Amino acid sequence: MRTTVWLLALLGASAVWGQDPRVYDLSGLEPELPAWSPLGVPRLDRGSQGRLEPRRSEREGALEAVAVVVERAAELGAVEQSGLRLLTTSAEAAAVLERGLEPLRAQLRDLPLVRVSLVPLEAGEAERLALGPLSEADAARFAKRAPLARLSARPRGGWLNARSVRGQEQVVGYEVDQSGAVPVRTATLRRVSAGCAARLRVRRRADGAFWVEGVIECARPLDGARVTFDGLPLDLPAADRLRVVGAWGVPGGPPVLLAACSLPSPTGFGSWGLCLQVLAGPPPGLGGAAGAGPFVWRHDVSALLPASYAAVDVDDPFAGARDTRGQVEALIEERLEDDSRDPTQERLAELLDREDLPPVRERDHDGTSLYAAGDRAEQLRLAQLLASRRLPERRLRLRLDSEEGAAGAVLRVLALEGRPLRVVLARERNALVSSELLGNGCGSDGPETVAVPVLEVVVGGFDLRLEAQAAEEVDVEGALCAVLAERPLATRWGEFSQLERQRLQLSAHGVCAAGDRVALGAGPWAAGVARATLEVER
Amino acid sequence: MRRAIALACVAACLSAAAQDADPGGRYEQRIADLVLAPRGAEVERVGLNPRLHEGDAALYFDEDPEGLYAPFALEVALRRLLGFDALEVRVDEETGVLLARTSPGGRGRLDRQLAWLRAVERQRVEVRLRAYLLEAWPGAELRPGAALSPEAARALASQRPWAELEVSLPDGVRVAGVALRRELAFLGDYEVNQTGVVPVLNPQRSVFREGLWAALRLSRMPAEARAVLEFDLGFARHEGAEQVEFRPGLPLVLPRWSELAAEGSCVVTGARTLVLAAVQDTDGAGDGRALVITAEVGALPPALAPPDEAVVLRRYAWGALDRPRRDAADSGLSLDEGGPWSSDQRRERIAEALPGAVDPERWSDESFVTQWTSGLVVCQAGATQRRVAEHLQASWAQRQRTVGHWLQVVRAGGEPRARLAVAACEGWPGSIAWQRKQACLSEVERSAGAVSVRFRDPGDDPLVKTFAHGLTLEVQGVEVGGSLRVHVDLRRRALEAGQERVRTPWGELTRPVEGWSWRVEESVRQGRGPALAGEVRAPGAPTLQVRLDSRMEGSK
């Protein structure tokens, strides 16, 4: 109310003085990020993971862009700001705002359509199909198949944050409220969701392709169990989960096969191919930015940045749920202060210096954008130059064979040099492994305690982190996990699961040229011995 | 403020870029494979709750995983190598990126240097460790530290290894790995939480990791096609569990297991399979099976010869030059008559003496000697490097031969009750500890709540302890005047009478009854015969005969 009165007063004063006041609304430039709701088996230890923040604040970035424009405008005339509204009576400042804000709006307005699909593969396809853009024939065949999971959405503010839920199940769990004199146990309903979810940052490159990075997750529910805990029913849900975290350069148009997998046993999703398609979106180059005179344009430099600037941390894709903004800011500050050791800054500076390009105003707060002020020709040249610095693709193939000669599993992935990739394919379920007695706080008479179940997510499957570096250097680590046996142990609270598990550690580090095969590890697996190898495809 | 910093940084970059054009361009290469420890290089040990026992440091190795070259040290070395040709040389410790500003000639030298280092580091040796559980002791042909005899090789080839582990070893750098057969989680204890008004008893889960763990380091001799393989082995096997009811509805699972810990070293000369350690236990609860751990060592790749005139960095692994960290000076076994130096002092002395000892006229600003964690680094032309290698080999190389130690404990007139075998380089200690362990509910501790306004409802906290019995052998051998002088420390702890169940008001507890134990610590000189043979008597216990055979394998 006070803001409105203030603006009206300013407008009135302007009218009295005979000037032409202009008001600019910035609200559309501030993308809101919806919450991320994980699929599959709920994890009690990640109770707060319902919200996944981006690793770098996109919102901050957008506002920084506006700040650059406003700063330029303010040099020419008075600009007042109130909340997300700007007001100026200066024609020169208004022209700058006009030219500066409209391109930014255009960048947020022309949203591409992103489709993610997990497609069942026929025998031999996981080995045969080329990773990367699918041929027309393959794309047509894929289109006819019923996908295992699918979603399509338009990213807002550069971020796609969508989920396509095919089924939801409510399961019973328990929590304890200890805030009162007596602890109280309450039943809670936890949700098991199946379907597809994606959290991707999609940026258009000047060459027409898209820079896509983030998490794709697919889940399929399995029959869970219901046990008795302390005389109460307790659900132990189960689900298959596929999670891929990484970055890719995706040409707009046909679907791109990011990963393909074939498993001999009907576990997980069987044989599948993970496709990503980006359609429409802003036109290549500078999109809607037009007109004469200089303007500020946001250029994406994600591909030039070290992996630590990735949208989502592959080592801990849910870090955002626990991350605090202060930590992120501190990291950025540290990098800015210690700029002399940042190879990206040096690389950019070298590029700009050599090519006689427009002055860089600032790298924005999210660390992935470069704001340049210049005319259309200059901006276009910078955009093309940055787009030419794309990361080369590497195709990696992991094989798991048994020494007894049984058919093995194959996982093939498309990776970018310098960008780590993580693939988790697991059958997960909750197991009741222990209990915890919680008492009341001090100062009460009653020695009441209540028990809460301690659940563990039992995982069988693999978790791989792959990183292809320049100079043919490959870095792979991960593990295969299997649950061999589960023995019940009767206690006064119910039957606890005693788990016997197998884990095969996989790792390879060093130089690996195209066509090379390296051993990742070997060890006891099921009834025999398994041997894992990594091959860099030609 | 942030904007000001950012603008200043961009300006600084632009200014740096302007400088760049003058003396040469920016050089950037990711060399993480050379300077950073591989991700996940540290692997968890085997046994019961290994996370709780991180303090058990290995005898020979630092625990932290390391890269091939220390980033800072390589940075300094490359800066010195380029001399005035470089404005700047930096290695980022986080990303492993090398950044330099130097002339086109300097960039070419960096390219050649890094290509050389990578070519050297590709010369890795594959080692496959196998643990066999055999029904019977393989016989006299099983000689620790020596290549397997054809008979022993055939006998083992027909067996399926209990655990198998493959590691790829660079020169002089520790690599660890684990072959985990299974991981068992069970309810192993209860713990009383006393922070509330009433004590609360909560179940505690334990984890047992069954398998073979190993940390290995292979160090090549400077000028010979031989290497020293140092090993630190851990073996743990779950042998069952007892389930007891601590209180109604409060079960406890008490596991039994066997453990082997062996540390030693041996000289390897080429592709062959060696026995590193072995044990057989027919004593008490032992099932009589023999555990044999072998190493199939791949061929040593031929040492790369640098071009005569090219100045290159070369690393000489400390593992081939170091003296025993723990020599048996008290027993007259010291190999080095030059004085009791520490390893650091010895390393310094080697580094300081080198320029005066090899081609003194060829040391300049760009050639130098420096010490790194994994080895002595020399920057010199190829021809001088060859003479450096020969000098180090002749003057400083240690550990030329392996001594195989084989110990038997025999009840008078009876069958062997235990056998232990371990390999260690001449002058270096070897150790092997074989233990059978059992978790027992041995005590109950009463605990009250934290707020003691009214003492009520004390909680009973079961104390679960691990009891162990077995043999520990530490041994060291060196040839003096044609005879093998051996220092041995053998300890035995036995639960001869087993366990005693004690009924108490708090329930049935288990008390171990320690039958007898003894320790032998002797330094003896032997010729070709047994190093040590004697009787060990203890009050109330049968007399045991102990016989230690130590045998030198290979020649100097």
Short mmCIF file of C-alpha atoms in Angstrom, two decimals, chain B residues 17 56 64 79 85 96 114 116 118 156 172 189-190 272 289 297 308 318-319 323 328 334 338 360 426 497:
data_model
loop_
_atom_site.label_atom_id
_atom_site.label_comp_id
_atom_site.label_asym_id
_atom_site.label_seq_id
_atom_site.Cartn_x
_atom_site.Cartn_y
_atom_site.Cartn_z
CA ALA B 17 45.71 -11.30 -21.04
CA ASP B 56 44.97 -49.19 13.67
CA ASP B 64 46.15 -40.90 3.26
CA ARG B 79 59.11 -23.64 -12.66
CA ASP B 85 61.35 -18.88 -19.76
CA GLY B 96 44.69 -30.61 -11.01
CA LEU B 114 54.24 -34.05 -19.34
CA TRP B 116 57.38 -38.11 -20.66
CA ARG B 118 52.72 -39.85 -18.48
CA LEU B 156 46.47 -73.91 -6.06
CA GLY B 172 56.47 -46.13 -5.40
CA ASP B 189 24.72 -54.24 21.22
CA TYR B 190 22.41 -52.03 23.24
CA ARG B 272 55.50 -64.84 -11.21
CA ARG B 289 42.16 -75.29 6.98
CA VAL B 297 52.82 -60.15 -10.09
CA ASP B 308 70.45 -38.41 -23.85
CA TRP B 318 61.88 -44.26 -1.82
CA GLY B 319 60.66 -47.80 -1.33
CA ARG B 323 66.33 -48.26 5.18
CA ALA B 328 66.71 -54.21 15.10
CA SER B 334 71.25 -53.08 11.66
CA GLY B 338 76.90 -45.60 8.82
CA PRO B 360 79.31 -32.74 -10.84
CA GLU B 426 66.42 -58.89 4.24
CA ALA B 497 39.77 -73.83 28.69
#
